[in-house]
CSV table of C-alpha atoms in Angstrom, one decimal:
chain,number,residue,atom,x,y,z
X,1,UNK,CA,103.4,99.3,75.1
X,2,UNK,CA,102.1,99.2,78.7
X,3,UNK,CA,98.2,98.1,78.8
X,4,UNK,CA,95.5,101.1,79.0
X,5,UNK,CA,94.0,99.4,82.0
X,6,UNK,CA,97.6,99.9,84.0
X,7,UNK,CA,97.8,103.6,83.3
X,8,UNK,CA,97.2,106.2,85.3
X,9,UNK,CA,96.8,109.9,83.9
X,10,UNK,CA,94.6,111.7,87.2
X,11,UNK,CA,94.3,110.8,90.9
X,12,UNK,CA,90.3,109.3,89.9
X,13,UNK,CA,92.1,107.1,88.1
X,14,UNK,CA,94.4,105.8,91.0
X,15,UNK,CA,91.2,106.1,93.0
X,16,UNK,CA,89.7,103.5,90.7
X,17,UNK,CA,92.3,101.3,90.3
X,18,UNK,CA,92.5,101.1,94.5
X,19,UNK,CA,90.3,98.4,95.1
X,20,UNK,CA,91.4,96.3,92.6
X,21,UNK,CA,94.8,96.5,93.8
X,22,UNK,CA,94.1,95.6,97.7
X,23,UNK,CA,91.6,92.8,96.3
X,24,UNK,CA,88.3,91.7,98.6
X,25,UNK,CA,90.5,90.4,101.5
X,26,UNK,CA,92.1,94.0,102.1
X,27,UNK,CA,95.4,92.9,101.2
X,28,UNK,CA,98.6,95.0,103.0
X,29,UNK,CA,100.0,96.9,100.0
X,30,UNK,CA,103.3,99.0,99.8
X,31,UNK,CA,103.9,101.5,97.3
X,32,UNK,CA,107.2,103.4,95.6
X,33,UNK,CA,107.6,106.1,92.8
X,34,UNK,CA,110.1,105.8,90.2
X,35,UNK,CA,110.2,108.5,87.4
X,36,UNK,CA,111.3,106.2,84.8
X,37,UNK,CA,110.1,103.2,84.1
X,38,UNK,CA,112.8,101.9,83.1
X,39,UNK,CA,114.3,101.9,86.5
X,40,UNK,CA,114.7,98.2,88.4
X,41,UNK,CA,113.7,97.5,92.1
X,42,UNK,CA,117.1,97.9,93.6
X,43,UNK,CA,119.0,99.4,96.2
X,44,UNK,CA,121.5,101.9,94.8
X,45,UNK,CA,123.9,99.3,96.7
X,46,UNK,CA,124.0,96.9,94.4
X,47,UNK,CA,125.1,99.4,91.9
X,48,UNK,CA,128.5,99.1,93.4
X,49,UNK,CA,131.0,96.4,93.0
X,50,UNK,CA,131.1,94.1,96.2
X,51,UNK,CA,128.3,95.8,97.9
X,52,UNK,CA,128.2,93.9,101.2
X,53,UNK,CA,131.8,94.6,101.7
X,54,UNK,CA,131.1,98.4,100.7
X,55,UNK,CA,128.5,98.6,103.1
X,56,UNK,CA,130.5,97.7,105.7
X,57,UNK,CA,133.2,100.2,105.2
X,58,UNK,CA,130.2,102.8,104.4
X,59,UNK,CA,129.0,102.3,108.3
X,60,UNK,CA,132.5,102.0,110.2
X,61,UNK,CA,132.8,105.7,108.3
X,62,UNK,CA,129.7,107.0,108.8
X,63,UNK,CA,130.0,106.0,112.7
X,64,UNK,CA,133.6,107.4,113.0
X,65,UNK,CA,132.2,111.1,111.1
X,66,UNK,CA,128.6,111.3,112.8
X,67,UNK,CA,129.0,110.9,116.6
X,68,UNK,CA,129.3,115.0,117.0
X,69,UNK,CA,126.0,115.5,115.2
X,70,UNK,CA,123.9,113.1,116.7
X,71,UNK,CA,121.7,113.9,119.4
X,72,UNK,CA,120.6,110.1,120.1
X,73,UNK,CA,123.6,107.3,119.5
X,74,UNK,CA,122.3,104.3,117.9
X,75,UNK,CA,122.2,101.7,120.2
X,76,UNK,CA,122.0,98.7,117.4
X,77,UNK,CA,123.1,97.6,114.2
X,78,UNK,CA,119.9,98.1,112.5
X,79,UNK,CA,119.3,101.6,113.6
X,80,UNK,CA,123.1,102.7,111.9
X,81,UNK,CA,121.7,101.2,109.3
X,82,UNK,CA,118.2,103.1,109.0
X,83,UNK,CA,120.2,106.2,109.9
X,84,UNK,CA,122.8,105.3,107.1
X,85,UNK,CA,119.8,105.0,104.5
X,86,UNK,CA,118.0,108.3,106.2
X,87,UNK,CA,120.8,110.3,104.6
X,88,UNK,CA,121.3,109.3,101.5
X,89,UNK,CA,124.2,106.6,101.7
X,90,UNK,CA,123.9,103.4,99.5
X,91,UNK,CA,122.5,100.7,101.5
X,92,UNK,CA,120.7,97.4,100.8
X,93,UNK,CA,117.4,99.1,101.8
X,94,UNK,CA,114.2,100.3,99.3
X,95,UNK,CA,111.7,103.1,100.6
X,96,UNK,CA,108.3,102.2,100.2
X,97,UNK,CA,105.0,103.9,101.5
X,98,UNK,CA,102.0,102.7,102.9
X,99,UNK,CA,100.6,106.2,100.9
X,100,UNK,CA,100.0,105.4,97.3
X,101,UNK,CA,99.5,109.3,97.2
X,102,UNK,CA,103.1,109.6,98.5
X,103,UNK,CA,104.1,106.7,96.1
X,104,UNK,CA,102.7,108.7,93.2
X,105,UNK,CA,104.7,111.9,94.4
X,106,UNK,CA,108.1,110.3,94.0
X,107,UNK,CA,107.2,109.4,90.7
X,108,UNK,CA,106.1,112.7,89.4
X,109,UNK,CA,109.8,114.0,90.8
X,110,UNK,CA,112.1,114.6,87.8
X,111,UNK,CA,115.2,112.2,87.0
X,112,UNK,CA,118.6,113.4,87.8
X,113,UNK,CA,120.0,113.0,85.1
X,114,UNK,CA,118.3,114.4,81.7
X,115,UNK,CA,118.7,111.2,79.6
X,116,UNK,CA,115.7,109.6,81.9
X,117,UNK,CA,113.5,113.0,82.4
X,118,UNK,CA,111.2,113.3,79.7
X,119,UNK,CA,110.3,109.4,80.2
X,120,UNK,CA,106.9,107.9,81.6
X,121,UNK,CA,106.7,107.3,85.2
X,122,UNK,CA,105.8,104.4,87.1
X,123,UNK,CA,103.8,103.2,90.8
X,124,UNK,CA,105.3,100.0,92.1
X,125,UNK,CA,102.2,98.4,94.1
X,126,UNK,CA,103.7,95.8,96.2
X,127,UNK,CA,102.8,92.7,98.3
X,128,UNK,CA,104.6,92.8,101.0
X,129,UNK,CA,103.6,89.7,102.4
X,130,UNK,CA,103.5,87.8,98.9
X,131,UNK,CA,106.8,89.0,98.8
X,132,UNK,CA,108.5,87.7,101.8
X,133,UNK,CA,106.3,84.1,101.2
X,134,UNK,CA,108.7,84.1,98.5
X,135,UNK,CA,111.6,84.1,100.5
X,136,UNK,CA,110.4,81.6,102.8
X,137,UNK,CA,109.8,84.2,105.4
X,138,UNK,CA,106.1,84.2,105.7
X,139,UNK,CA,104.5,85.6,108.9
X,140,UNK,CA,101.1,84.4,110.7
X,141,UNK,CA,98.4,86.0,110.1
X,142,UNK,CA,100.0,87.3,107.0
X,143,UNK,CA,99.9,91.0,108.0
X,144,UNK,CA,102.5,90.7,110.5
X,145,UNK,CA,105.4,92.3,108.4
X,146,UNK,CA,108.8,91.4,109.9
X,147,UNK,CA,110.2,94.1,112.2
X,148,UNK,CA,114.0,94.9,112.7
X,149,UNK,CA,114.9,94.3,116.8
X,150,UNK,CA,111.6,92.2,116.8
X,151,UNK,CA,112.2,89.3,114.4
X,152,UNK,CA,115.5,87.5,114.9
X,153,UNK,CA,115.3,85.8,111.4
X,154,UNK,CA,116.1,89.6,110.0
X,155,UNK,CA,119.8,89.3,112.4
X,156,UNK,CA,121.0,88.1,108.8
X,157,UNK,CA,120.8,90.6,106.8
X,158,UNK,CA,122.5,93.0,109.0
X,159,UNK,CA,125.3,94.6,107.2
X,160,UNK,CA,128.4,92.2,109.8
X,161,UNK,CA,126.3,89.3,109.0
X,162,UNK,CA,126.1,90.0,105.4
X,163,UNK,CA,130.1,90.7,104.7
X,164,UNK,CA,132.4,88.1,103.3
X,165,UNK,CA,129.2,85.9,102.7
X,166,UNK,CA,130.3,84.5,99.0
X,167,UNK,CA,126.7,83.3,98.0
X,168,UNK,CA,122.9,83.0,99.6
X,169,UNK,CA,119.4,82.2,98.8
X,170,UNK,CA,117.9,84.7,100.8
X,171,UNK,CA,115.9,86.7,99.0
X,172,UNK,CA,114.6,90.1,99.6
X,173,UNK,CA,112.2,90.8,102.4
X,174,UNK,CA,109.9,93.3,103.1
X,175,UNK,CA,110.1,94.7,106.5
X,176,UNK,CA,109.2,97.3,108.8
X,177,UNK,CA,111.2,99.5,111.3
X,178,UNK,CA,110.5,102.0,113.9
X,179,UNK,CA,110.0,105.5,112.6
X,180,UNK,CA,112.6,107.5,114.2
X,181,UNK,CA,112.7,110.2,111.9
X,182,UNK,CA,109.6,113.0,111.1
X,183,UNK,CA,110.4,112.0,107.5
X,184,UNK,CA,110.1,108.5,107.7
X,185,UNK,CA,107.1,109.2,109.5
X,186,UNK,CA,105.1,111.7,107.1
X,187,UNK,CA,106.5,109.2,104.5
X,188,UNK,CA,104.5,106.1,106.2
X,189,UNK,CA,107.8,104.8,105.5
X,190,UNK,CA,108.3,101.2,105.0
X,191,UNK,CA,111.2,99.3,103.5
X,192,UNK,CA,112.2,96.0,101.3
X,193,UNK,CA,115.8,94.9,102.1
X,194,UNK,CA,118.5,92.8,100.6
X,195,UNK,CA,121.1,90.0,101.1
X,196,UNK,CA,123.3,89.3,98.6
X,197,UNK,CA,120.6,88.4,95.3
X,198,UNK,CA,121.1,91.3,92.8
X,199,UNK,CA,117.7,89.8,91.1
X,200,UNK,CA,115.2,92.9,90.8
X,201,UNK,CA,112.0,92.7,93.2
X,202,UNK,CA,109.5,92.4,90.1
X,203,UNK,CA,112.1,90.0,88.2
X,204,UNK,CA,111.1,87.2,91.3
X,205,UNK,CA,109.2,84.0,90.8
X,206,UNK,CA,105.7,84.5,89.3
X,207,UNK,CA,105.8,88.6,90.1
X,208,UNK,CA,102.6,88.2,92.0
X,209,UNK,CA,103.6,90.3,94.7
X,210,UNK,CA,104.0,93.2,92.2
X,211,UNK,CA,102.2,95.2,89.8
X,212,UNK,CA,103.1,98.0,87.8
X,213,UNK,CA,101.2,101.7,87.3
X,214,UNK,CA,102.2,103.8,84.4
X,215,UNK,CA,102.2,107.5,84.3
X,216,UNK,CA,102.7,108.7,80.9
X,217,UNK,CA,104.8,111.9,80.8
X,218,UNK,CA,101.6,113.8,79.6
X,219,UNK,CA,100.0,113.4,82.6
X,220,UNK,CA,102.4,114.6,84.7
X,221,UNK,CA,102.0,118.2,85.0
X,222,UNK,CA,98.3,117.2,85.6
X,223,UNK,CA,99.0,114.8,88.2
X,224,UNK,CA,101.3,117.3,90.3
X,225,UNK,CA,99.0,119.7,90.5
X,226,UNK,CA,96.3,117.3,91.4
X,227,UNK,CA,98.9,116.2,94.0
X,228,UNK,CA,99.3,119.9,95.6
X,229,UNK,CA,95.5,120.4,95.9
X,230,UNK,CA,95.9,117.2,98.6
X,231,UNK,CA,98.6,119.1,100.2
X,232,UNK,CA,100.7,116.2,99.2
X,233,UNK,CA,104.2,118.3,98.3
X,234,UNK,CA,107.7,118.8,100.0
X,235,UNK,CA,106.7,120.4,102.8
X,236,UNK,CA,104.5,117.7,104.1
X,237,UNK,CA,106.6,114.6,103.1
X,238,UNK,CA,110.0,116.4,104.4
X,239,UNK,CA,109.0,118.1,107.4
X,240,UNK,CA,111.8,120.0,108.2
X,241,UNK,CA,112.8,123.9,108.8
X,242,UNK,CA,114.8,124.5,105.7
X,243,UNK,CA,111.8,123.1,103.7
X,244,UNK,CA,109.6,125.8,105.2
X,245,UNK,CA,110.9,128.5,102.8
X,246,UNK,CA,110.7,126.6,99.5
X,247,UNK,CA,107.3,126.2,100.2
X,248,UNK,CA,106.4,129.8,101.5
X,249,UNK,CA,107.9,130.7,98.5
X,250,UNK,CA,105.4,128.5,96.0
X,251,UNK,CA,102.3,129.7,97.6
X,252,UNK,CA,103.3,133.1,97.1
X,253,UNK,CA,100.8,134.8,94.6
């Protein structure tokens, strides 16, 4: 049973747990939603057999498909690659937010599939420079997250650099990118990516770069509602046109 003290059943509660969580020295935090807490920290990747050479054959496919509907060409790897992940194809990137609100959002969503819906939820807090410490990837100062097409040392984990690689010690790193995307940005999106290690993010070392919120399903409904009073909903976490009428449609009385 998960302790009292890491539950959260209202957004004062969240509130209260805050400071705790960033500590005195106003650590950089991450967050991410899961609706089960039974989910692992991994990229819906790994869940596919040789994933490095998947993701390879993923891109080549997306590129050959996508050039008609794009009105900006990626000019390197790493932006096919934040593209690839922006719509939904499995990649060795996680979404995290700077937002614990939006955090807590994604966890209230329901499961796809009904086995894992009536479950408790859970708020991954995460340390993102704990984290890549970890990995020997440390930055100075410490809240200089690595940035894709800034930090050379992130060349390796590109998806040609990753392919036919039998084994690594790499771990994961947390990382940031440009936000090219209204969604990313309204997300506060931020990400934690993979080489070829299929150990979850809160299975690493000593796991003090993570912590673990609880939401029990009773607190749910509660929570959601809470969450729509902040204007934290669909709408302004996907800003796009074809959002516009599901929300039109919830407000109406």
């Amino acid at each position: 049973m998960p302790n009292s003290h890491n539950k959260i059943k209202s957004i004062s509660d969240l509130l209260r747990k805050l400071p705790a969580i960033f500590g005195q020295a106003k650590k950089t935090v991450w967050f991410r939603g899961h609706s089960c807490t039974q989910w692992k920290l991994l990229p819906s990747l790994v869940r596919y057999a040789g994933p490095s050479n998947k993701e390879m054959l993923l891109l080549k496919r997306f590129k050959q498909h996508s050039f008609p509907f794009l009105d900006r060409i990626p000019q390197h790897e790493w932006e096919w690659l934040f593209l690839m992940q922006h719509y939904g194809l499995p990649t060795r990137l996680l979404d995290w937010s700077e937002s614990p609100l939006v955090g807590l959002y994604f966890a209230l969503l329901d499961s796809p599939k009904k086995s894992e819906r009536n479950k408790d939820a859970a708020l991954w807090c995460l340390y993102p420079d704990e984290l890549n410490t970890l990995a020997n990837a440390a930055s100075t100062p410490s809240h200089n997250v690595l940035c894709f097409g800034d930090d050379p040392l992130l060349d390796a984990y590109l998806p040609s650099q990753v392919i036919g690689v039998q084994s690594s010690d790499r771990g994961p790193l947390a990382i940031i990118a440009p936000r090219q995307f209204k969604r990313l940005y309204a997300q506060q999106g931020v990400f934690t990516i993979f080489h070829q290690s299929t150990i979850p993010i809160e299975d690493l070392g000593k796991q003090k770069h993570i912590r673990k919120l609880v939401i029990p399903l009773s607190a749910k409904t509660r929570l959601r509602k809470e969450l729509d009073y902040l204007m934290i909903n669909e709408l302004s976490l996907f800003p796009e046109l074809e959002k516009v009428g599901t929300r039109v449609k919830e407000v109406m009385p």
